[in-house]
XYZ file of N, CA, C and O in Angstrom:
852
model
N 122.519 87.937 84.890
C 122.053 88.868 84.621
C 120.667 88.407 85.278
O 119.501 88.785 86.194
N 120.181 87.469 84.316
C 118.780 86.797 85.100
C 118.653 86.166 86.583
O 117.266 86.383 86.376
N 119.512 85.793 87.007
C 119.219 85.157 87.794
C 118.807 87.329 88.831
O 118.190 86.759 90.439
N 119.996 87.765 89.060
C 119.718 88.939 89.231
C 117.885 89.415 89.744
O 117.255 90.110 90.719
N 117.549 89.199 87.750
C 116.601 89.963 87.474
C 115.211 89.145 88.859
O 114.040 89.433 89.200
N 115.068 87.816 88.623
C 114.698 86.837 89.655
C 114.516 87.562 91.233
O 113.790 87.130 91.486
N 115.222 87.196 91.590
C 115.741 87.633 93.258
C 115.083 88.605 93.518
O 114.624 88.958 94.447
N 115.494 90.216 92.256
C 114.433 91.737 92.747
C 113.275 91.015 92.298
O 112.098 91.411 93.629
N 113.022 90.352 91.342
C 111.193 90.365 91.141
C 110.429 88.956 92.205
O 109.348 89.276 93.103
N 111.531 88.396 92.797
C 110.840 87.438 94.598
C 111.088 88.488 95.670
O 110.162 87.727 96.681
N 111.995 88.742 95.520
C 112.056 90.050 96.416
C 111.263 91.169 97.208
O 111.061 92.146 97.859
N 110.256 91.498 96.430
C 109.656 92.226 96.518
C 107.743 91.864 96.714
O 107.401 90.723 95.991
N 107.114 92.675 97.400
C 105.849 92.134 97.853
C 105.126 93.348 97.115
O 105.565 94.674 96.537
N 103.743 92.645 97.137
C 102.818 93.172 95.867
C 102.052 94.161 97.232
O 102.190 94.479 98.591
N 100.979 94.938 96.705
C 100.260 95.950 97.703
C 99.830 94.890 99.615
O 99.247 95.064 99.845
N 98.795 94.427 97.851
C 98.185 92.940 99.026
C 98.950 92.047 99.685
O 98.594 91.718 101.314
N 99.856 92.245 99.559
C 101.269 91.184 100.524
C 101.113 92.165 101.589
O 102.223 91.820 102.594
N 101.841 92.616 101.322
C 101.880 94.175 102.857
C 100.946 94.680 103.268
O 101.303 94.735 104.417
N 99.908 94.696 103.145
C 98.426 94.422 103.293
C 98.331 93.517 104.019
O 98.184 93.645 106.342
N 98.542 92.510 104.496
C 98.924 91.081 104.379
C 99.434 90.722 105.912
O 99.230 91.163 107.264
N 101.052 91.808 106.191
C 101.552 92.089 106.660
C 101.331 92.641 108.150
O 101.400 92.747 108.808
N 100.726 93.762 107.436
C 100.017 95.186 107.863
C 99.071 94.606 109.064
O 98.995 94.851 110.361
N 98.373 93.926 108.560
C 97.603 92.541 109.550
C 97.625 91.296 110.310
O 97.158 91.069 110.980
N 98.961 91.299 110.256
C 99.789 90.364 110.842
C 99.599 90.792 112.884
O 100.546 91.005 112.159
N 99.309 90.011 113.468
C 99.369 90.400 114.293
C 100.725 89.691 115.552
O 101.236 88.468 115.183
N 101.553 90.592 115.989
C 103.190 89.124 116.742
C 103.761 90.717 117.749
O 104.003 91.523 117.363
N 104.416 89.768 118.644
C 105.285 90.807 118.547
C 106.129 91.156 119.094
O 107.689 90.211 119.550
N 106.650 91.565 118.458
C 108.012 92.322 118.300
C 107.599 94.340 118.252
O 106.683 94.795 118.257
N 109.034 94.203 118.282
C 108.749 96.157 118.545
C 108.020 96.683 117.078
O 108.837 96.529 116.610
N 106.737 98.085 117.384
C 106.134 98.293 116.845
C 107.839 98.703 115.725
O 107.039 99.406 114.096
N 107.994 100.006 116.375
C 108.953 100.401 115.855
C 110.398 99.317 114.209
O 110.596 100.404 112.797
N 110.174 98.633 114.223
C 110.064 98.014 113.530
C 110.309 98.097 112.126
O 110.163 98.298 111.737
N 107.977 97.240 112.605
C 107.142 97.662 111.968
C 107.279 98.467 110.718
O 106.726 98.775 109.890
N 106.927 99.695 112.333
C 106.767 101.398 111.829
C 108.390 101.550 110.485
O 108.207 102.055 108.662
N 109.521 101.240 110.811
C 110.491 101.719 109.972
C 110.897 100.588 108.775
O 110.822 100.937 107.666
N 110.388 99.876 109.159
C 110.117 98.840 107.014
C 108.866 98.948 106.084
O 109.827 99.258 104.897
N 107.830 99.422 107.001
C 106.718 99.773 105.394
C 107.310 100.941 105.487
O 106.809 101.792 104.090
N 108.380 101.837 106.127
C 109.112 103.161 105.949
C 109.683 102.886 104.483
O 110.045 103.582 103.831
N 110.450 102.012 104.641
C 111.358 101.766 103.722
C 110.404 101.364 102.622
O 110.545 101.014 101.266
N 109.130 100.173 102.622
C 108.279 99.680 101.193
C 107.925 101.520 100.921
O 107.454 100.448 99.419
N 107.713 102.263 100.920
C 106.747 103.333 101.011
C 107.657 104.448 100.620
O 107.509 105.501 99.822
N 109.317 104.048 101.114
C 109.764 104.975 100.663
C 111.293 105.232 99.353
O 112.249 105.817 98.923
N 111.552 103.818 99.431
C 112.406 102.738 99.069
C 113.761 103.455 99.710
O 114.479 103.217 99.479
N 113.929 103.859 100.446
C 114.946 104.029 101.723
C 115.377 102.646 101.478
O 115.079 101.985 102.269
N 117.422 102.744 102.049
C 117.813 101.480 102.165
C 117.965 101.867 104.300
O 117.666 102.703 104.977
N 117.797 100.553 104.597
C 117.784 100.263 106.303
C 119.131 101.749 106.939
O 119.464 102.019 108.327
N 120.743 101.381 105.800
C 121.146 102.521 106.273
C 120.903 104.110 106.438
O 121.302 104.701 106.468
N 119.562 104.166 106.004
C 119.178 105.360 105.684
C 117.928 105.497 106.364
O 117.833 106.566 107.009
N 117.281 104.428 106.636
C 116.043 104.459 107.396
C 116.574 104.310 108.987
O 115.740 106.093 110.042
N 117.320 103.494 109.583
C 117.039 103.932 110.663
C 118.247 104.853 111.478
O 117.728 105.309 112.778
N 118.750 105.623 110.328
C 119.600 107.165 111.465
C 118.645 108.378 110.667
O 119.165 109.268 111.306
N 117.369 108.517 110.542
C 116.874 109.079 110.092
C 116.532 110.559 111.074
O 115.415 109.844 112.123
N 116.330 110.944 110.369
C 115.933 112.474 112.632
C 115.011 113.371 111.856
O 114.838 113.305 110.926
N 114.810 114.060 112.588
C 113.752 114.797 112.469
C 113.352 115.810 111.682
O 112.697 116.276 110.679
N 115.505 116.632 111.756
C 114.843 117.073 110.938
C 115.575 117.432 109.650
O 116.175 118.195 108.665
N 115.513 115.847 108.831
C 115.842 116.308 107.838
C 113.914 115.322 107.168
O 113.937 114.945 105.752
N 112.972 115.955 107.946
C 111.411 115.730 107.631
C 111.074 117.335 107.529
O 110.957 118.202 108.495
N 110.851 116.998 106.214
C 110.687 118.911 105.963
C 108.586 118.515 105.099
O 108.591 117.898 104.149
N 108.644 119.642 106.345
C 106.565 119.525 105.445
C 106.675 121.530 105.146
O 107.312 121.358 105.636
N 105.926 120.976 103.350
C 105.258 122.351 103.189
C 103.859 122.305 102.806
O 103.399 121.753 102.565
N 103.687 123.864 102.315
C 102.398 123.542 102.303
C 102.613 124.773 100.516
O 102.967 125.171 100.882
N 102.131 123.314 99.812
C 101.780 123.640 98.377
C 100.327 124.360 98.276
O 99.927 123.296 97.907
N 99.818 125.151 97.658
C 98.516 126.056 96.908
C 97.204 124.945 98.015
O 96.874 124.262 97.441
N 97.843 125.300 99.221
C 96.832 124.909 100.478
C 96.572 123.159 100.669
O 96.465 123.086 101.545
N 98.092 122.764 100.015
C 97.956 120.645 100.064
C 99.246 120.947 100.860
O 100.363 121.610 101.220
N 99.241 120.100 101.742
C 100.731 119.738 103.046
C 101.180 118.334 102.359
O 100.309 117.398 102.043
N 102.459 118.938 101.560
C 102.839 117.523 100.948
C 104.613 117.404 102.364
O 104.949 117.780 103.044
N 104.525 116.374 102.538
C 105.866 115.635 103.836
C 107.501 115.602 102.250
O 106.587 114.997 101.116
N 108.831 115.809 102.430
C 109.733 116.116 101.595
C 111.285 115.084 102.121
O 111.033 115.797 103.964
N 111.483 114.257 102.278
C 113.224 113.652 102.647
C 114.094 114.508 102.637
O 114.435 114.073 101.458
N 115.113 115.468 102.941
C 115.850 115.706 102.717
C 117.281 115.164 104.062
O 117.594 115.432 104.596
N 117.485 114.352 102.986
C 119.051 113.817 103.441
C 120.276 113.569 102.599
O 120.562 113.105 101.367
N 121.229 112.866 103.391
C 122.595 112.615 102.765
C 122.573 110.887 103.150
O 122.856 110.248 104.007
N 122.579 110.052 101.596
C 122.235 108.810 101.591
C 123.755 108.419 101.844
O 124.614 108.691 102.176
N 123.360 107.129 102.602
C 124.612 106.632 103.053
C 125.938 105.976 102.780
O 126.770 105.740 102.444
N 125.202 105.031 101.497
C 126.239 104.095 100.537
C 126.075 105.525 99.693
O 127.811 105.026 99.451
N 125.940 106.760 99.114
C 126.459 107.081 98.000
C 127.045 108.251 98.315
O 127.235 109.371 97.604
N 126.485 108.740 99.905
C 126.668 109.694 100.291
C 126.285 111.127 99.219
O 126.579 112.511 99.469
N 125.097 111.189 98.891
C 124.805 111.931 97.362
C 122.984 112.513 98.734
O 122.922 111.667 99.068
N 123.271 114.171 98.710
C 122.547 114.384 99.479
C 120.842 114.355 98.250
O 120.809 114.062 97.122
N 119.897 113.870 99.128
C 118.469 113.559 98.283
C 117.280 114.373 98.563
O 117.403 114.579 99.999
N 116.004 114.847 98.072
C 115.129 115.789 97.909
C 114.283 115.049 97.779
O 113.835 114.702 96.541
N 113.421 114.131 98.280
C 112.600 113.326 97.991
C 110.683 113.154 98.768
O 110.870 113.637 99.936
N 109.846 112.922 97.147
C 108.138 113.592 98.319
C 108.225 112.104 98.882
O 108.416 111.079 98.564
N 106.979 111.863 100.371
C 107.316 111.149 101.041
C 105.919 111.054 100.163
O 104.493 111.409 100.105
N 105.571 109.546 100.409
C 103.800 109.184 99.790
C 102.912 109.124 101.275
O 103.669 108.889 102.009
N 101.693 109.507 100.602
C 100.818 108.923 101.817
C 101.006 108.514 102.392
O 100.525 108.810 103.706
N 101.893 106.378 102.819
C 101.787 105.739 103.325
C 102.665 105.715 104.580
O 102.509 106.024 105.816
N 103.360 106.675 104.050
C 104.676 106.858 104.915
C 104.764 107.893 105.520
O 105.286 108.420 106.360
N 103.918 108.886 105.366
C 103.717 109.804 105.833
C 102.451 109.470 107.009
O 102.981 110.570 108.057
N 101.611 109.168 107.031
C 100.909 108.542 108.065
C 101.867 107.810 108.819
O 100.976 108.001 109.941
N 102.346 106.578 108.677
C 103.893 106.265 109.568
C 104.464 107.944 110.080
O 104.690 107.484 111.097
N 105.265 108.939 109.491
C 105.783 110.099 110.034
C 105.027 110.394 111.346
O 104.960 111.138 112.090
N 103.404 110.720 110.809
C 102.009 111.197 111.897
C 102.125 110.291 112.911
O 101.593 111.266 113.669
N 102.484 109.273 112.625
C 101.724 108.422 113.945
C 103.131 108.305 115.067
O 102.717 108.181 115.667
N 104.555 108.643 114.376
C 105.924 109.101 114.879
C 105.672 109.997 116.121
O 106.050 109.926 117.039
N 104.933 110.558 115.150
C 104.218 112.398 115.807
C 104.085 112.141 117.090
O 104.561 113.064 118.040
N 102.679 111.947 116.606
C 102.295 111.640 117.835
C 102.933 110.291 118.562
O 102.568 110.918 120.098
N 103.127 109.969 118.941
C 104.207 108.514 119.902
C 105.426 109.926 120.685
O 105.583 109.363 120.920
N 106.019 109.769 119.821
C 106.574 111.003 120.361
C 106.870 111.683 121.131
O 107.452 112.428 122.173
N 105.759 112.105 121.388
C 105.223 113.410 122.463
C 104.646 113.006 124.002
O 105.098 113.112 125.036
N 104.898 111.441 124.029
C 105.028 110.783 124.728
C 106.309 109.798 125.322
O 106.353 108.995 126.143
N 106.682 109.965 124.441
C 108.873 109.545 124.629
C 109.924 110.646 125.152
O 109.537 111.611 125.013
N 110.479 109.997 125.721
C 111.610 110.818 125.950
C 112.295 111.370 124.845
O 112.410 111.072 123.366
N 112.509 113.223 124.522
C 112.816 114.110 123.198
C 113.946 113.003 122.675
O 114.957 112.503 123.331
N 113.468 112.360 121.235
C 114.368 112.305 120.802
C 115.266 112.664 119.405
O 113.707 112.923 118.750
N 116.582 113.071 118.660
C 116.428 113.396 117.528
C 116.220 112.721 115.940
O 116.039 112.883 115.590
N 116.157 111.647 116.657
C 115.454 110.008 114.944
C 113.820 109.242 115.534
O 113.201 110.106 116.584
N 113.289 109.787 114.059
C 112.365 109.104 114.318
C 111.802 107.887 114.348
O 111.211 107.992 114.499
N 112.861 106.749 114.197
C 112.988 105.257 115.414
C 114.097 105.160 116.190
O 114.903 104.467 115.689
N 113.845 106.394 116.847
C 115.332 105.831 118.328
C 115.556 104.389 118.527
O 116.555 104.159 118.418
N 114.150 103.778 118.560
C 114.731 102.156 118.923
C 115.442 101.280 118.128
O 115.729 100.288 118.542
N 115.437 101.923 117.066
C 116.491 100.780 115.972
C 118.092 101.938 115.435
O 118.058 101.086 114.400
N 118.032 102.491 116.539
C 118.991 103.570 115.771
C 120.314 102.395 115.652
O 120.258 102.479 117.086
N 120.771 102.245 115.064
C 122.139 101.367 115.061
C 123.344 101.935 116.048
O 123.341 103.583 115.306
N 124.357 101.009 116.572
C 125.298 102.017 117.285
C 126.501 102.232 116.219
O 126.475 101.090 115.488
N 126.606 102.969 116.076
C 127.971 103.673 114.940
C 129.642 102.591 115.098
O 129.111 101.915 116.432
N 129.169 101.485 113.563
C 130.631 101.010 113.816
C 130.204 99.090 114.579
O 131.122 98.287 114.535
N 128.783 99.222 114.681
C 128.363 97.588 114.960
C 127.304 97.047 114.451
O 127.081 98.466 113.248
N 127.019 96.424 113.938
C 125.623 95.748 113.987
C 124.422 95.177 114.774
O 123.910 93.624 114.041
N 124.624 95.573 115.847
C 123.777 94.501 116.964
C 122.338 94.685 116.588
O 121.451 93.914 116.805
N 122.212 96.575 116.673
C 120.688 96.502 116.538
C 120.413 95.607 114.858
O 118.942 95.214 115.061
N 121.100 95.704 114.238
C 120.341 95.159 112.903
C 120.353 93.963 112.752
O 119.575 92.913 112.475
N 121.116 93.130 113.751
C 120.897 91.864 114.025
C 119.554 91.230 114.836
O 118.695 90.597 114.508
N 119.605 92.353 115.710
C 118.214 92.096 116.160
C 116.671 92.404 115.518
O 115.806 91.495 115.543
N 116.976 92.999 114.721
C 115.851 93.681 113.642
C 115.526 92.749 112.828
O 114.460 91.889 112.635
N 117.302 92.110 111.980
C 116.423 90.825 111.294
C 115.942 89.819 112.136
O 115.101 88.641 111.690
N 115.628 89.537 113.278
C 115.466 88.765 114.220
C 113.909 88.607 113.635
O 113.214 87.730 113.830
N 113.374 89.770 114.227
C 111.937 89.909 114.799
C 111.314 90.624 113.655
O 110.141 89.710 113.368
N 111.983 90.633 112.298
C 111.602 90.220 110.912
C 111.115 89.182 110.793
O 110.347 88.517 110.238
N 112.444 87.770 110.709
C 111.965 86.413 110.780
C 110.628 86.335 111.715
O 109.331 85.523 111.302
N 110.279 86.519 112.799
C 109.527 86.100 113.010
C 107.897 87.216 113.168
O 107.134 86.094 113.020
N 107.818 88.192 112.155
C 106.856 88.440 111.916
C 106.768 87.674 110.938
O 105.482 88.182 110.117
N 107.426 86.992 110.202
C 107.439 86.656 108.657
C 107.115 85.107 109.206
O 105.593 84.760 108.592
N 107.324 84.644 110.110
C 107.106 83.301 109.983
C 105.199 83.460 110.565
O 104.530 82.582 110.677
N 104.661 84.729 111.783
C 103.906 85.540 111.797
C 102.470 85.326 110.674
O 101.574 84.934 110.781
N 103.145 85.402 109.412
C 102.820 86.055 108.695
C 102.242 84.399 107.601
O 101.561 84.550 106.300
N 102.615 83.914 107.828
C 103.733 82.572 106.867
C 104.117 82.894 105.818
O 103.431 82.983 104.683
N 104.935 83.894 105.648
C 105.732 84.150 104.180
C 107.018 83.711 104.678
O 107.151 83.466 105.929
N 107.807 83.701 103.047
C 109.501 83.069 103.436
C 110.143 84.004 104.148
O 110.360 85.943 104.054
N 110.652 83.635 105.588
C 111.900 84.345 106.362
C 112.804 84.755 105.505
O 113.149 85.710 105.950
N 112.866 84.202 104.631
C 114.230 84.876 103.649
C 114.294 86.760 102.669
O 114.738 86.979 102.347
N 112.850 86.043 102.337
C 112.287 87.347 101.631
C 111.773 88.965 102.554
O 111.982 89.971 102.489
N 111.878 88.428 103.896
C 111.314 89.694 104.930
C 113.060 90.519 105.496
O 113.034 89.927 106.280
N 113.005 91.054 104.905
C 113.842 92.484 104.919
C 114.407 93.336 104.068
O 113.283 93.509 103.737
N 115.545 94.439 104.784
C 114.805 95.898 104.705
C 115.300 96.292 102.797
O 114.739 97.274 102.664
N 116.014 95.222 102.667
C 116.086 95.541 101.083
C 114.946 95.097 99.915
O 114.820 95.747 99.253
N 114.375 94.505 100.576
C 113.090 94.121 99.992
C 111.523 94.912 99.586
O 110.941 95.168 99.430
N 112.267 95.356 100.922
C 111.409 96.980 101.607
C 111.444 97.707 100.316
O 110.904 98.404 99.723
N 113.159 98.127 99.767
C 113.299 99.541 98.523
C 112.942 98.148 97.321
O 112.399 98.714 96.440
N 112.781 97.261 97.276
C 112.500 96.021 96.273
C 110.834 96.768 95.944
O 110.466 96.791 94.530
N 110.569 96.559 96.627
C 108.667 96.835 96.883
C 108.566 97.983 96.328
O 107.445 98.305 95.680
N 109.164 99.032 97.323
C 108.941 100.458 96.913
C 108.794 100.859 94.712
O 107.878 101.203 94.521
N 109.616 99.985 94.430
C 110.374 100.142 93.438
C 109.229 99.887 92.656
O 108.658 100.461 90.979
N 108.628 98.782 92.197
C 108.261 97.725 91.661
C 106.936 98.530 91.907
O 106.058 97.922 90.643
N 106.338 98.855 93.068
C 104.681 99.140 93.058
C 104.781 100.101 92.359
O 103.844 101.029 91.719
N 105.638 101.248 93.163
C 105.401 102.478 92.149
C 105.617 102.097 90.565
O 104.948 103.220 90.213
N 106.367 101.687 90.041
C 106.757 101.219 88.549
C 105.024 100.497 88.169
O 104.114 100.979 86.627
N 104.573 100.120 88.679
C 102.705 98.643 88.476
C 101.767 99.737 88.519
O 100.772 98.852 88.032
N 102.402 100.952 89.811
C 100.653 100.883 90.085
C 100.307 102.201 89.988
O 99.389 103.194 90.058
N 101.384 103.249 88.965
C 101.547 104.386 88.639
C 101.546 105.211 87.171
O 102.949 104.018 86.383
N 100.784 105.425 85.929
C 101.924 106.065 85.288
C 102.697 106.686 85.326
O 103.658 106.782 84.144
N 102.838 107.687 85.952
C 104.225 108.570 86.434
C 105.451 107.741 86.723
O 106.198 108.395 86.957
N 104.657 106.372 87.426
C 106.112 106.317 87.546
C 106.983 105.049 86.198
O 106.974 104.005 86.821
N 107.586 106.234 85.812
C 108.041 105.602 84.568
C 110.101 105.507 85.275
O 110.290 105.864 86.557
N 110.883 104.826 84.471
C 112.359 104.380 84.913
C 113.046 105.831 85.901
O 113.581 105.538 86.449
N 112.640 106.323 84.933
C 113.989 107.366 85.099
C 113.512 108.143 86.144
O 114.348 108.720 86.850
N 112.399 108.168 86.952
C 111.390 108.640 87.899
C 111.848 107.403 88.786
O 111.653 108.233 90.557
N 111.792 106.639 88.619
C 112.053 105.212 89.743
C 113.794 105.552 89.830
O 113.921 105.619 91.903
N 114.386 105.932 88.906
C 116.010 106.148 89.592
C 115.801 107.250 90.495
O 116.880 106.893 91.255
N 115.535 108.477 90.425
C 116.041 109.283 90.702
C 115.315 109.349 92.787
O 115.890 109.623 93.863
N 113.998 108.280 92.112
C 113.212 108.120 93.607
C 114.013 106.923 94.215
O 114.425 107.475 96.010
N 115.286 107.227 94.195
C 115.890 105.745 94.540
C 117.225 106.241 95.420
O 117.855 105.458 95.603
N 117.128 107.643 94.061
C 118.697 108.344 94.850
C 119.997 107.587 93.502
O 121.147 107.300 93.940
N 119.815 105.981 92.655
C 121.000 105.577 91.988
C 121.164 107.009 91.273
O 121.068 108.252 90.557
N 122.723 107.204 91.341
C 123.167 107.796 90.522
C 123.113 107.356 88.656
O 123.320 108.804 88.219
N 122.857 106.846 88.056
C 122.937 106.483 87.301
C 121.896 105.620 86.877
O 121.566 104.353 87.783
N 121.323 105.366 85.619
C 119.349 104.600 85.776
C 119.993 103.544 85.450
O 118.851 102.539 85.366
N 121.055 103.048 84.745
C 121.965 101.447 84.760
C 121.080 100.541 85.867
O 121.153 99.535 85.558
N 121.666 101.292 87.042
C 120.816 100.391 88.146
C 119.189 100.434 88.534
O 119.239 99.717 89.805
N 119.068 100.857 87.908
C 117.604 100.658 87.895
C 116.238 99.966 86.793
O 115.636 99.661 86.886
N 117.435 100.008 85.497
C 117.036 98.794 85.038
C 116.312 97.740 85.128
O 115.313 96.847 84.837
N 117.546 96.794 86.302
C 116.651 95.780 86.200
C 115.689 95.667 86.794
O 115.128 94.921 86.734
N 114.435 97.054 87.256
C 113.283 96.807 87.591
C 112.552 96.980 85.920
O 111.128 96.489 86.740
N 112.653 97.117 84.842
C 112.387 97.100 83.931
C 112.047 95.428 83.435
O 110.991 95.227 82.805
N 112.614 95.301 83.490
C 113.075 93.241 83.989
C 111.795 92.418 84.260
O 111.662 92.125 83.680
N 111.855 93.411 85.750
C 111.156 92.345 86.062
C 109.499 93.086 86.164
O 108.106 92.195 85.859
N 109.485 94.044 85.229
C 108.156 95.342 84.946
C 107.708 94.263 83.603
O 107.002 93.791 83.125
N 108.772 93.879 83.066
C 108.372 93.439 81.222
C 108.395 91.535 81.446
O 107.401 91.081 81.202
N 108.743 91.186 83.250
C 108.149 89.825 83.010
C 106.548 90.013 83.826
O 105.573 89.043 83.332
N 105.915 90.614 83.625
C 104.491 90.514 85.039
C 104.165 91.035 83.228
O 102.041 90.222 82.627
N 104.239 91.829 82.315
C 103.657 92.164 80.726
C 103.656 90.361 80.606
O 102.891 89.958 79.689
N 104.866 89.923 80.622
C 105.114 88.285 79.959
C 103.562 87.602 80.858
O 102.744 87.145 79.804
N 103.813 87.835 81.411
C 102.635 87.033 82.420
C 100.913 87.297 81.891
O 100.206 86.093 82.058
N 101.274 88.075 81.870
C 99.862 88.786 81.691
C 99.304 88.157 80.235
O 98.045 88.330 79.908
N 100.115 88.665 79.061
C 99.794 87.662 77.535
C 99.717 86.952 77.903
O 99.011 86.136 77.093
N 100.838 85.801 78.792
C 100.627 84.691 78.629
C 99.312 83.951 79.136
O 98.668 82.787 79.422
N 98.368 84.605 80.047
C 97.714 84.362 80.625
C 96.533 84.017 79.819
O 95.489 83.422 79.888
N 96.657 84.839 78.589
C 95.162 85.090 77.611
C 94.626 83.374 77.419
O 96.006 82.640 76.889
N 93.538 82.709 77.267
C 93.101 81.872 77.198
C 93.475 81.382 75.309
O 93.660 82.228 74.880
N 93.698 80.104 75.377
C 94.506 80.083 74.018
C 92.922 79.433 73.050
O 91.868 78.917 73.912
N 92.450 79.402 71.459
C 91.620 78.979 71.505
C 92.385 78.023 70.042
O 93.674 77.639 70.311
N 91.767 76.849 69.615
C 91.723 75.909 68.605
C 91.589 76.200 67.283
O 90.698 76.607 66.669
N 93.242 76.025 67.105
C 93.128 76.358 65.518
C 93.234 75.244 64.311
O 93.695 75.557 63.081
N 92.631 74.187 65.027
C 93.761 73.025 64.312
C 91.856 73.039 63.608
O 92.040 72.100 62.022
N 91.181 73.318 63.466
C 90.177 72.797 62.583
C 90.024 74.018 61.866
O 88.511 73.830 60.884
N 90.808 74.638 61.465
C 90.556 75.917 60.045
C 91.719 76.265 60.070
O 92.323 75.280 60.556
N 91.795 76.415 58.589
C 92.930 76.733 57.859
C 93.136 78.383 58.004
O 92.394 78.913 56.691
N 94.085 78.573 58.396
C 94.465 80.022 58.776
C 95.279 80.230 57.460
O 95.671 81.942 57.048
N 95.996 79.176 56.422
C 96.391 79.307 54.957
C 95.671 79.817 53.979
O 96.201 80.662 52.644
N 94.340 79.537 54.109
C 93.106 79.723 53.127
C 93.427 81.489 52.600
O 92.706 82.061 52.901
N 92.913 80.748 51.478
C 93.165 82.490 50.204
C 91.453 82.150 50.822
O 90.671 81.648 49.692
N 91.011 83.510 50.644
C 89.859 84.609 50.602
C 89.382 84.325 49.215
O 90.325 85.388 48.836
């Protein structure tokens, strides 16, 4: 269990690290970058990002405010999910909507990374491109993969928001059982431990703490 916790912690990007990736220029397909960031800000797996269709993107106006939701069937669990979309992910959707006007009409949000059913050819190309991106950003190439996007989403929601409790994150990730989400609580505990360990120490050797006042 400890090894798994360390792996989750190691493979999650902070917001600052995601900003570094966003600022890194490299010649890979833009839709790969868009799709990866979409995973980082929705928690979707590769198997849910690459086949995402425009008809699974729901736009609602609630009390004068426009909100985006995803309504789709998870590939892994086959569960139907209805998920709110974060502002960063909405920005990506809006960017893709603008680009789609200049492209050949397609039902998929990220058509250039849509995997051919029964193969992993596109996924292998995406992995190679992610390694190029990682080298350009001078980060560990083994860290930049779609599951690290999912890990990043979960840990950043827990770290960045008072509303990001474990139960909420479990629902956002589409977990059937909150036990599957418990690992992220341990990541959070690790950061709490680091915070208290960072407190400066004082010297108690010059005083007698056991003295009776």
